[in-house]
PDB file of C-alpha atoms in Angstrom:
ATOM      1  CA  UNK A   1       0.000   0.000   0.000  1.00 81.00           C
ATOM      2  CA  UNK A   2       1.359   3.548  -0.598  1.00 84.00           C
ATOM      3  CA  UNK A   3       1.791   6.089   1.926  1.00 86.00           C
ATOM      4  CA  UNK A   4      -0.884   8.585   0.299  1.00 87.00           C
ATOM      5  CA  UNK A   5      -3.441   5.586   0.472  1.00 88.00           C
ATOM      6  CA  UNK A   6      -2.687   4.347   3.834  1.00 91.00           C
ATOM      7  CA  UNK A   7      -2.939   8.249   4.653  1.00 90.00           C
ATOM      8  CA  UNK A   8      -6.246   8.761   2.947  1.00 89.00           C
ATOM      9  CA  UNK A   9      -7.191   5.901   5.195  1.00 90.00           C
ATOM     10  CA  UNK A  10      -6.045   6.590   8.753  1.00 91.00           C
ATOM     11  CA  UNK A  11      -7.398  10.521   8.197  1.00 88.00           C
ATOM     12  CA  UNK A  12     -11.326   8.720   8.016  1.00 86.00           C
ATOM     13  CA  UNK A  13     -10.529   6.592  10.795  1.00 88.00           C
ATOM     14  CA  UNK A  14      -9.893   9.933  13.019  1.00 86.00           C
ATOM     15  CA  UNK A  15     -12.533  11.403  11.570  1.00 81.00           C
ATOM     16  CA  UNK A  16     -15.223   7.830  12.623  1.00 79.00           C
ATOM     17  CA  UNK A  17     -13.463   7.288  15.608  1.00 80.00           C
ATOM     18  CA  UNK A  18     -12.444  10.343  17.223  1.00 78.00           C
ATOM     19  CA  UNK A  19      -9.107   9.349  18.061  1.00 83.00           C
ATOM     20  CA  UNK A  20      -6.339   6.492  17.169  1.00 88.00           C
ATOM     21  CA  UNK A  21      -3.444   5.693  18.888  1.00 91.00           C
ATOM     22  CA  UNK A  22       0.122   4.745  16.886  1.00 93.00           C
ATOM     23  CA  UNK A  23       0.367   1.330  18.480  1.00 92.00           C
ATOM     24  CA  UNK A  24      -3.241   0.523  16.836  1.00 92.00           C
ATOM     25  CA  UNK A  25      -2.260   1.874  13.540  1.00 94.00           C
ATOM     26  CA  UNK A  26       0.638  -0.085  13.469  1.00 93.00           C
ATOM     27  CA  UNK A  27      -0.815  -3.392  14.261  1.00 93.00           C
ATOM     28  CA  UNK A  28      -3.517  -2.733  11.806  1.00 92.00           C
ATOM     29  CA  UNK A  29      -1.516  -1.185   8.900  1.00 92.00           C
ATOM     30  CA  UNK A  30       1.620  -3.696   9.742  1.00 93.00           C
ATOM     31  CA  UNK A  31       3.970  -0.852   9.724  1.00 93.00           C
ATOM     32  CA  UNK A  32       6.255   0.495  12.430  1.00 93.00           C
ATOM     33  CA  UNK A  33       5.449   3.329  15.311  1.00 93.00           C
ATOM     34  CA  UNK A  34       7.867   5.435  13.280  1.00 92.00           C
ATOM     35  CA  UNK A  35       6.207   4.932  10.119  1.00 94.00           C
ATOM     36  CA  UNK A  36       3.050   5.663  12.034  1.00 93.00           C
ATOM     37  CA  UNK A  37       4.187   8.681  13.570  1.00 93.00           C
ATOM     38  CA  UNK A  38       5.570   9.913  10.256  1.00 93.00           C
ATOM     39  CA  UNK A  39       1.792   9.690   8.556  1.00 92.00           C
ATOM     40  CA  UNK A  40       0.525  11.631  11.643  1.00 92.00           C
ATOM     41  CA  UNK A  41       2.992  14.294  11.124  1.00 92.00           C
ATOM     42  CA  UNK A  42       2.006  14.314   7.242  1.00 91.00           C
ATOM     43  CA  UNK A  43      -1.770  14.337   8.100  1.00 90.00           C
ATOM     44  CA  UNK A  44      -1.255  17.175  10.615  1.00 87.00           C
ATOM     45  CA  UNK A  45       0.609  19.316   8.399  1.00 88.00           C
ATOM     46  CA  UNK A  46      -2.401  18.644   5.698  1.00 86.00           C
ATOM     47  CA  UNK A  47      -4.739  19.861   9.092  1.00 82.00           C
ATOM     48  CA  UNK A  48      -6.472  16.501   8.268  1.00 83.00           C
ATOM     49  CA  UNK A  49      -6.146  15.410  12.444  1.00 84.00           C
ATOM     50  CA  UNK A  50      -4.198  16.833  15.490  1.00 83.00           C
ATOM     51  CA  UNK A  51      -1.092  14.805  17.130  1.00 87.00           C
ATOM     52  CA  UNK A  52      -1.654  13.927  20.785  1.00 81.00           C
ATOM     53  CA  UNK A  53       0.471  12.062  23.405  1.00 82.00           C
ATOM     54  CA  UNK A  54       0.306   8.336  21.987  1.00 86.00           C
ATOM     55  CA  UNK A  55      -1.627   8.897  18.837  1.00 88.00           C
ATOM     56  CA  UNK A  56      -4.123  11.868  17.052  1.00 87.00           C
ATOM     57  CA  UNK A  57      -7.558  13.207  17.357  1.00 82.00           C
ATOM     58  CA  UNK A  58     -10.037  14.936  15.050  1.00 80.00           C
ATOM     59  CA  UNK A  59      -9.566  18.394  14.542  1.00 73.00           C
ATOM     60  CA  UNK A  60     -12.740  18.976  15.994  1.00 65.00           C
ATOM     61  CA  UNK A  61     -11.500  17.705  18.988  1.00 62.00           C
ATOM     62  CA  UNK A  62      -9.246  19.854  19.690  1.00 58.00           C
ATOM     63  CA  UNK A  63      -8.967  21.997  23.456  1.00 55.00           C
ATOM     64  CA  UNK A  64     -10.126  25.423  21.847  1.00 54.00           C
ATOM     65  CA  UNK A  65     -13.044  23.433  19.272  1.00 51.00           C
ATOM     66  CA  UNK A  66     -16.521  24.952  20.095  1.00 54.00           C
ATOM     67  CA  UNK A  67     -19.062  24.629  17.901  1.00 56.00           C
ATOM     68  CA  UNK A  68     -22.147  27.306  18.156  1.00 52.00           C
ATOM     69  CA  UNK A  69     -25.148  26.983  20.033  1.00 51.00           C
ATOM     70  CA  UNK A  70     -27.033  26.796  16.932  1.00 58.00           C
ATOM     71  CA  UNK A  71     -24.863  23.396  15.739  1.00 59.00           C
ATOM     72  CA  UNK A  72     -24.722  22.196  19.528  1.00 54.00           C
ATOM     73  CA  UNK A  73     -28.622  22.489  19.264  1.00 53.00           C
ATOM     74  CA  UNK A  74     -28.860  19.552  16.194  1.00 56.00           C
ATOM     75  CA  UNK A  75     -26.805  17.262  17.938  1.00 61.00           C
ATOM     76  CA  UNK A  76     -27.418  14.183  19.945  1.00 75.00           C
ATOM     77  CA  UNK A  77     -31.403  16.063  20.793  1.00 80.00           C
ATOM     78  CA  UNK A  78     -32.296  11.667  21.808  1.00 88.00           C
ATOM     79  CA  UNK A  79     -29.911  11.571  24.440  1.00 93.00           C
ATOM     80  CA  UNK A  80     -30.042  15.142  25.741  1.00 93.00           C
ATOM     81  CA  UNK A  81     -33.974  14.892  26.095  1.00 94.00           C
ATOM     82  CA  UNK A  82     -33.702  11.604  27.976  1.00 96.00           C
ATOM     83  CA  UNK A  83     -31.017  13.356  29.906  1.00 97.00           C
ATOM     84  CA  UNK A  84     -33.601  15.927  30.905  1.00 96.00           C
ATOM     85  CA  UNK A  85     -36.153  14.028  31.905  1.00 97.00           C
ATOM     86  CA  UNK A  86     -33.794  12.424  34.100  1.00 97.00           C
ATOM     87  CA  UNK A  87     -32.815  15.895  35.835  1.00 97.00           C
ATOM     88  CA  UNK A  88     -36.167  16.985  35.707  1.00 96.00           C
ATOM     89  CA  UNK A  89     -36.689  14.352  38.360  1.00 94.00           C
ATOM     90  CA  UNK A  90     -34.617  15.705  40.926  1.00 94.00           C
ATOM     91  CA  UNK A  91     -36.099  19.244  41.050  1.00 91.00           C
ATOM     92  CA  UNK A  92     -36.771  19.917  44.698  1.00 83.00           C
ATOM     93  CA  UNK A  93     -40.718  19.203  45.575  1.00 77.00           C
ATOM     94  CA  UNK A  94     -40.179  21.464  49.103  1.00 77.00           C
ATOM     95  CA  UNK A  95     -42.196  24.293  50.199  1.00 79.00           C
ATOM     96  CA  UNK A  96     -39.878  26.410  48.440  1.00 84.00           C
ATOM     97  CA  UNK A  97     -36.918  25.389  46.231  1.00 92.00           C
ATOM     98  CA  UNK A  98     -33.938  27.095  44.055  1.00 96.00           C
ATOM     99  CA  UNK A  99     -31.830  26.161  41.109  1.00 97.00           C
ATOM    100  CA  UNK A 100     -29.299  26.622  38.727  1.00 97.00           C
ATOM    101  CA  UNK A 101     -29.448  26.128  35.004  1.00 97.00           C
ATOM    102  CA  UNK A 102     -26.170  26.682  33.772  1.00 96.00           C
ATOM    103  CA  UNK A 103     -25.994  28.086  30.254  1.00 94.00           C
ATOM    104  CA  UNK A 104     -25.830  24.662  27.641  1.00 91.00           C
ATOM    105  CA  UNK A 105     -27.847  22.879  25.181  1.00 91.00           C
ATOM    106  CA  UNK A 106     -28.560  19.797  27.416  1.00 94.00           C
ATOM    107  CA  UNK A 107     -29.666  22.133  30.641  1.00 96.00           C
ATOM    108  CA  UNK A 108     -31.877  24.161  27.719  1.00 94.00           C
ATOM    109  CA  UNK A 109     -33.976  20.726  27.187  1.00 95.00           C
ATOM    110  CA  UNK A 110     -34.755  20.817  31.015  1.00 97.00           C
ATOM    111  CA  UNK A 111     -35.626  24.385  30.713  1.00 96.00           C
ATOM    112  CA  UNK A 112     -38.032  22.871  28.307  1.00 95.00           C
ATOM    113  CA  UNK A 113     -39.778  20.975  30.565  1.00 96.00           C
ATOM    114  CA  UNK A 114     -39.468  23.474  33.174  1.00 96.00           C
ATOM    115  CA  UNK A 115     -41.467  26.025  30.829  1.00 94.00           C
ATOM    116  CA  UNK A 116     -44.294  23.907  31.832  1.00 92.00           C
ATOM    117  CA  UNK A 117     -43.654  23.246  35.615  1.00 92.00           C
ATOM    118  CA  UNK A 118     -46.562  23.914  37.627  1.00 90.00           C
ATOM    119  CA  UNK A 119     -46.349  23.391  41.701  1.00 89.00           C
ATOM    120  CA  UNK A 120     -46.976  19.962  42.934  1.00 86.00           C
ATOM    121  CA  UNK A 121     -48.598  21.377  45.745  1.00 87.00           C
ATOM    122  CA  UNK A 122     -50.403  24.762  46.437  1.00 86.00           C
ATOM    123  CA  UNK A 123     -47.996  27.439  47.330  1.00 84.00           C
ATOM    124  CA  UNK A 124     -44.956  24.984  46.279  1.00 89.00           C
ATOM    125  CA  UNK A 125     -42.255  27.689  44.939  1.00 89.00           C
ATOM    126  CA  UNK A 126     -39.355  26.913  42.729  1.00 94.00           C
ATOM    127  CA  UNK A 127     -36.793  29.708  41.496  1.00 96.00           C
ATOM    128  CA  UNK A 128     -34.432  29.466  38.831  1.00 97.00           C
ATOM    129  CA  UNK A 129     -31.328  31.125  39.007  1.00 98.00           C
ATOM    130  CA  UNK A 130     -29.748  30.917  35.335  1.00 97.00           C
ATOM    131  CA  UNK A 131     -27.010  32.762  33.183  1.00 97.00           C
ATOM    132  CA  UNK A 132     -28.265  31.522  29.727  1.00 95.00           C
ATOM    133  CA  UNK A 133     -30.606  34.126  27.617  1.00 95.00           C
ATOM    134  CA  UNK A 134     -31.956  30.987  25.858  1.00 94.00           C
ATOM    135  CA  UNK A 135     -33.378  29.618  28.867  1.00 96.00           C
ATOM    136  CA  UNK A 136     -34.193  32.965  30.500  1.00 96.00           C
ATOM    137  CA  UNK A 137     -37.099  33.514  27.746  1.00 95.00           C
ATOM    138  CA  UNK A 138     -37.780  29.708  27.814  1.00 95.00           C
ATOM    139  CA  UNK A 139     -38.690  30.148  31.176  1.00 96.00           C
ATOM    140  CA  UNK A 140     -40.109  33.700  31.495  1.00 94.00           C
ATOM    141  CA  UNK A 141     -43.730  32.833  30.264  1.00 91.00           C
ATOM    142  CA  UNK A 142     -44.186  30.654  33.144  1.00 94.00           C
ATOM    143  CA  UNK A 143     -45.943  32.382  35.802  1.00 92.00           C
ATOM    144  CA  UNK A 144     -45.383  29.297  37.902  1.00 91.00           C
ATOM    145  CA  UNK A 145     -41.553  30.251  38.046  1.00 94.00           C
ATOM    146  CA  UNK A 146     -39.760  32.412  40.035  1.00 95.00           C
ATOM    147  CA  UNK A 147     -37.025  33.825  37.652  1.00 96.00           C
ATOM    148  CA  UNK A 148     -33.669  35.242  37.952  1.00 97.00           C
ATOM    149  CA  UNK A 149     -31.452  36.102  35.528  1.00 97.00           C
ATOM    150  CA  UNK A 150     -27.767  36.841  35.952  1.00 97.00           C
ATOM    151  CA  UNK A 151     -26.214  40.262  34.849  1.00 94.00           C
ATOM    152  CA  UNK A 152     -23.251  40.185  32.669  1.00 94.00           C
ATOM    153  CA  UNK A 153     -21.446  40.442  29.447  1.00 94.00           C
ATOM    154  CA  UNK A 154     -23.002  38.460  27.150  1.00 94.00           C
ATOM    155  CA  UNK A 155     -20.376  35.830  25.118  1.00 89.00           C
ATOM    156  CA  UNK A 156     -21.912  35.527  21.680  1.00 83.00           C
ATOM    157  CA  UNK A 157     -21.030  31.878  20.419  1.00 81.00           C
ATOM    158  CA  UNK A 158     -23.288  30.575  23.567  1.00 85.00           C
ATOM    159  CA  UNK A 159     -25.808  32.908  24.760  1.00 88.00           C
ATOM    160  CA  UNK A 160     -23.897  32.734  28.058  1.00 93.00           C
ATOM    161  CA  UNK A 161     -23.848  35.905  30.801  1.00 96.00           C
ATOM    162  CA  UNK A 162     -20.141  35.675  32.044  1.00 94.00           C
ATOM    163  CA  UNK A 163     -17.623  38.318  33.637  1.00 94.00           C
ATOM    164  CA  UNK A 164     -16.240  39.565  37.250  1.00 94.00           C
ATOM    165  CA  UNK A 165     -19.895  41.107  37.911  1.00 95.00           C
ATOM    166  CA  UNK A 166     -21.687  37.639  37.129  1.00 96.00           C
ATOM    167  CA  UNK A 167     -19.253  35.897  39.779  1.00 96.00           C
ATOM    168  CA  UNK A 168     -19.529  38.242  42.201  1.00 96.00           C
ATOM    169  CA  UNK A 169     -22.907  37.310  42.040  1.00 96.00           C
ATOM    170  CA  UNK A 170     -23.056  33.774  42.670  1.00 97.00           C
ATOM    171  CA  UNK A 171     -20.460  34.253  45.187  1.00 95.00           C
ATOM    172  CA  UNK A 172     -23.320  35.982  47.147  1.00 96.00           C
ATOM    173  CA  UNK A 173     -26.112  32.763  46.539  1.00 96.00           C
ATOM    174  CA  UNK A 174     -26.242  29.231  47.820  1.00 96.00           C
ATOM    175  CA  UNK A 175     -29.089  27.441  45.797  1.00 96.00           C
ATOM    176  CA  UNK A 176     -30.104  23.764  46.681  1.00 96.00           C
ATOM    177  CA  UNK A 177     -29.107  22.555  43.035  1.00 97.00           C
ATOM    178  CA  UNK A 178     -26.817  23.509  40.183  1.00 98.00           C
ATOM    179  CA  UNK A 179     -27.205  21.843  36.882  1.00 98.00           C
ATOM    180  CA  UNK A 180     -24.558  22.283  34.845  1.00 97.00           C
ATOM    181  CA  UNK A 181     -23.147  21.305  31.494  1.00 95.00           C
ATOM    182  CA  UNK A 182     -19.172  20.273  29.938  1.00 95.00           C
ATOM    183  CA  UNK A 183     -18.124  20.213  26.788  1.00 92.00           C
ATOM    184  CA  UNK A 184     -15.594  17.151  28.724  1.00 93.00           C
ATOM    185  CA  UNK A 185     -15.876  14.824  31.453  1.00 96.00           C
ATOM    186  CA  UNK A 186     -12.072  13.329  32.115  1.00 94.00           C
ATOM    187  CA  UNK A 187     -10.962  10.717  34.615  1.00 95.00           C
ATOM    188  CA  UNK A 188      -8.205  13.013  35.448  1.00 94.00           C
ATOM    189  CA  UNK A 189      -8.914  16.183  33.844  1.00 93.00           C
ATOM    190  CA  UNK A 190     -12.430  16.665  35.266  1.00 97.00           C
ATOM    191  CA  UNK A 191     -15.446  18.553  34.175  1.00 97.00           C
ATOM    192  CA  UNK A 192     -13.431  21.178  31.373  1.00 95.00           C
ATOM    193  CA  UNK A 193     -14.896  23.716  28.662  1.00 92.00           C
ATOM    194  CA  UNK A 194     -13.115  25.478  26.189  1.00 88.00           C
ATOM    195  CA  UNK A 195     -13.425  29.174  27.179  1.00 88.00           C
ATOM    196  CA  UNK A 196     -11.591  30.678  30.420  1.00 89.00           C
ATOM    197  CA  UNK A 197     -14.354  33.019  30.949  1.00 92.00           C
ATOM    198  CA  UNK A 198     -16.968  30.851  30.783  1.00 93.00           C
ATOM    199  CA  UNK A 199     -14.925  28.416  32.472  1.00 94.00           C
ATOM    200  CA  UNK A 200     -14.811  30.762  35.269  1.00 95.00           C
ATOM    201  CA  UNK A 201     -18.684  30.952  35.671  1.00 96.00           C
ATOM    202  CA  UNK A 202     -19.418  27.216  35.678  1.00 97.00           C
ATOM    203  CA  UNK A 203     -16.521  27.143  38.638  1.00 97.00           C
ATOM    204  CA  UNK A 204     -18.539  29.753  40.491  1.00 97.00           C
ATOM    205  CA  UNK A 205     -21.678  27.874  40.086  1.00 97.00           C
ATOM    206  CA  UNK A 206     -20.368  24.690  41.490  1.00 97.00           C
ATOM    207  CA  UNK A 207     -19.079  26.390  44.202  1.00 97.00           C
ATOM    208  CA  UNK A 208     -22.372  28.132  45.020  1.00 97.00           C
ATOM    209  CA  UNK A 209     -24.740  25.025  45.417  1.00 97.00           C
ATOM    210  CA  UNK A 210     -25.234  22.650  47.769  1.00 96.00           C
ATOM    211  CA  UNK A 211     -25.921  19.692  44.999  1.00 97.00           C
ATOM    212  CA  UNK A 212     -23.989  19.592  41.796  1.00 98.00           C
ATOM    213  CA  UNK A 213     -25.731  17.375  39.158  1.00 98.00           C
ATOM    214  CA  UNK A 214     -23.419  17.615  35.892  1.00 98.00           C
ATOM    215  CA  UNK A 215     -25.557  16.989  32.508  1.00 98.00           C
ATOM    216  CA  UNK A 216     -23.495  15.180  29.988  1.00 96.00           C
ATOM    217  CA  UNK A 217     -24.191  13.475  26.666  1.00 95.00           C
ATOM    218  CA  UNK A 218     -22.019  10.214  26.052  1.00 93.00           C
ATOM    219  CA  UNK A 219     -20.084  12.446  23.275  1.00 89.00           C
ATOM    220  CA  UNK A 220     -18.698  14.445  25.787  1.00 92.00           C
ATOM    221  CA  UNK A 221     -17.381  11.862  28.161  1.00 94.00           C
ATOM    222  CA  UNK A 222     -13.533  10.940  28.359  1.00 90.00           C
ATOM    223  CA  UNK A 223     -13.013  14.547  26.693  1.00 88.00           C
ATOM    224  CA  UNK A 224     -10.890  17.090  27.688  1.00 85.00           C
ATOM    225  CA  UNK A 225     -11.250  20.677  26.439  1.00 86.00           C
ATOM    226  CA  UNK A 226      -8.897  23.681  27.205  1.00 85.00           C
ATOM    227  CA  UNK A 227     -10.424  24.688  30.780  1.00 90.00           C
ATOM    228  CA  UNK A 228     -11.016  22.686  34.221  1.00 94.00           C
ATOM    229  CA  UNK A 229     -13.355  24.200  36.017  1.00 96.00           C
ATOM    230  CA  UNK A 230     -14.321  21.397  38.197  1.00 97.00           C
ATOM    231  CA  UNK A 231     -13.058  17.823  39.716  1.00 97.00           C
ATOM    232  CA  UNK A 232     -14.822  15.188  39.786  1.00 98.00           C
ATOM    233  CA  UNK A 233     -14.901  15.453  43.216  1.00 97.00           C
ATOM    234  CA  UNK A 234     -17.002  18.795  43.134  1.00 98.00           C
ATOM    235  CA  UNK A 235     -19.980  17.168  41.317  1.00 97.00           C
ATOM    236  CA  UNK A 236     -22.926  15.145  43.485  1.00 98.00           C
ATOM    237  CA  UNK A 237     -24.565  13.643  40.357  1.00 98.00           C
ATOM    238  CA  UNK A 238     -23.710  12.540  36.547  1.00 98.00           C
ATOM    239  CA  UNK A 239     -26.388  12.165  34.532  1.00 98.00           C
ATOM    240  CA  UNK A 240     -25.766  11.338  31.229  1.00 97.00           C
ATOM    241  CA  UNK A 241     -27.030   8.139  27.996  1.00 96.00           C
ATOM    242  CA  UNK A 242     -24.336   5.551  28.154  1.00 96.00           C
ATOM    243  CA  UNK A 243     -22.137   4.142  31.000  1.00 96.00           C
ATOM    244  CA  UNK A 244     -18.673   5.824  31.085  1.00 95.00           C
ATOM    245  CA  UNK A 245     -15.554   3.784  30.133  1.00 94.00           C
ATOM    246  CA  UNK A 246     -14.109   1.586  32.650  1.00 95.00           C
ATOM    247  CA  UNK A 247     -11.182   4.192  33.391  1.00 94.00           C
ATOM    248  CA  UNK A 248     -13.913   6.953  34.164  1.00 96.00           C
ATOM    249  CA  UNK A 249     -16.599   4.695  35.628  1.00 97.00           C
ATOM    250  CA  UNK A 250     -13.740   4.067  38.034  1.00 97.00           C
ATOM    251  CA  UNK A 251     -12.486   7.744  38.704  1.00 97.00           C
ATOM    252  CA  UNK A 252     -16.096   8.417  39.408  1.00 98.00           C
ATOM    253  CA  UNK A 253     -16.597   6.024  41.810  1.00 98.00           C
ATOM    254  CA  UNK A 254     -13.533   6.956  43.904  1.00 98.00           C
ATOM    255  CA  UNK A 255     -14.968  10.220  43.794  1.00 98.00           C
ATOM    256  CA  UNK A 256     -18.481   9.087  45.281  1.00 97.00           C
ATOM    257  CA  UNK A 257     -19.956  10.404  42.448  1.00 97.00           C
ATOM    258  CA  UNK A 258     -23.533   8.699  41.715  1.00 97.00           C
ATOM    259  CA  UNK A 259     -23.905   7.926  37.943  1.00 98.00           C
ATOM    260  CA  UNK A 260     -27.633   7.843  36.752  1.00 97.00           C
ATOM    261  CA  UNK A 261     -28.271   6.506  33.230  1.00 97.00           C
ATOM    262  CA  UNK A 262     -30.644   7.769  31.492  1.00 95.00           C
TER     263      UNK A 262
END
C-alpha cells in the first residue's frame, strides 16, 4: 500500500473514531510506530487530524473546538432529552426550592420541561437562578416560576452571561441545586470547557450550590477541552445516555460520584 493511500485511510478513521493511537495503527496497517508517527505528522501538516500524546484526534476535537449553540442544538437532541427528563426528576418538591441552570444545550432541554412546571402542591415555589438568555425567555412565560437572571457580558457563540460582575454574584447565593453542562468529562482532567471566561462561571456555580448534578451526553465523556473548572470530586450527580468507560466509571466512583443513566 502507498503512503498517500494508507494516509487517505487513517485521516477517516480519526474522523469515525475520534481518536487512534500509533500502536493501533501499526498493528492494523503492519507498519512500524515510526512509520506511524511519520503519517501523523504528514496528516497534521495537511490539518487533516491533530497529534496527541500516543496517537491523534479529530480536529474537531481539539482543546479550543466549540461549535455554536445553533450546531450544539442539532446534535445528539435523543440523548439530551432523555437526559432531561432524568434531571427533571430531581427538582426539589419542598415548600420552596432554588436552582441553577447553567448556560448549555442539554440544561436548555430541562428548561423545556421546566417552561411547563406547575407546583406539585399549592404554594410549592421553585426559582431558577440561570445565566443563559436561551433559557431565560424559555422560562419567562411561566408564571409558575420564580425567575432570575444573571447580569453580565453576554459571550456571543453561547448565549452565556459571564464576567467579574456575574461571579460576584453567585459568590453571594447558595441554591439547593446547580445543573450544569461540559463540553468534557475526564478521569483526570475533570469537568473542562473550552473558554476561560466561561470556564470561570461554571466554577462559580459549582461552588455556590449545595448539589452539583453535571448533565453530559455520552459524546462528551472521556473529553478534555482547554479549561477545568471542576473535579470530579465537586460534582454530586452525573447524569448522562451511556455508561462511562471503565477508566472513568472508576475515577467516578472513587470520587463518590452517583452515575444515573438515562
Amino acid at each position: 500500500m502507498f503512503a498517500e493511500e494508507r494516509q487517505l485511510l487513517i485521516a477517516a478513521l480519526v474522523t469515525e473514531r475520534g481518536r487512534v493511537t500509533v500502536s493501533d495503527l501499526a498493528t492494523r496497517f503492519n507498519i512500524t510506530s515510526e512509520t506511524v508517527r511519520r503519517d501523523l505528522d504528514a496528516l497534521e501538516k495537511a490539518r487533516q487530524l491533530r497529534r496527541v500524546h500516543g496517537g491523534a484526534v479529530a480536529v474537531d476535537r481539539m482543546s479550543l473546538s466549540e461549535p455554536s449553540l445553533q450546531e450544539r442544538q442539532t446534535q445528539q437532541l435523543d440523548e439530551k432529552s432523555r437526559i432531561a427528563k432524568a434531571a427533571l426528576a430531581m427538582i426539589p418538591t419542598s415548600r420552596t426550592g432554588s436552582i441553577i441552570l447553567d448556560a448549555g444545550t442539554t440544561t436548555e432541554h430541562l428548561a423545556d420541561l421546566l417552561a411547563q412546571w406547575s407546583p406539585p402542591a399549592p404554594g410549592d415555589q421553585l426559582l431558577v437562578i440561570t445565566n443563559a438568555l436561551p433559557i431565560a425567555w424559555k422560562l419567562s412565560n411561566n408564571p409558575a416560576i420564580h425567575l432570575h437572571v444573571l447580569g453580565g457580558r453576554v459571550r456571543g457563540l453561547t448565549s452565556a452571561i459571564v464576567g467579574s460582575g456575574t461571579i460576584e454574584q453567585l459568590g453571594a447565593l447558595r441554591p439547593d441545586i446547580a445543573f450544569i453542562g461540559a463540553n468534557g468529562v475526564n478521569a483526570t482532567f475533570g469537568l473542562s470547557t473550552p473558554d476561560s471566561v466561561e470556564a470561570a462561571v461554571k466554577a462559580a456555580i459549582v461552588r455556590s450550590a449545595r448539589r452539583v448534578v453535571a448533565l453530559a451526553d455520552s459524546s462528551k465523556l472521556d473529553e478534555e477541552t482547554l479549561v477545568c473548572f471542576a473535579e470530579l470530586a465537586d460534582i454530586d450527580t452525573l447524569i448522562t445516555d451511556a455508561p462511562p468507560s471503565a477508566e472513568l466509571a472508576a475515577a467516578l466512583a472513587a470520587a463518590d460520584v452517583e452515575v444515573v443513566i438515562a
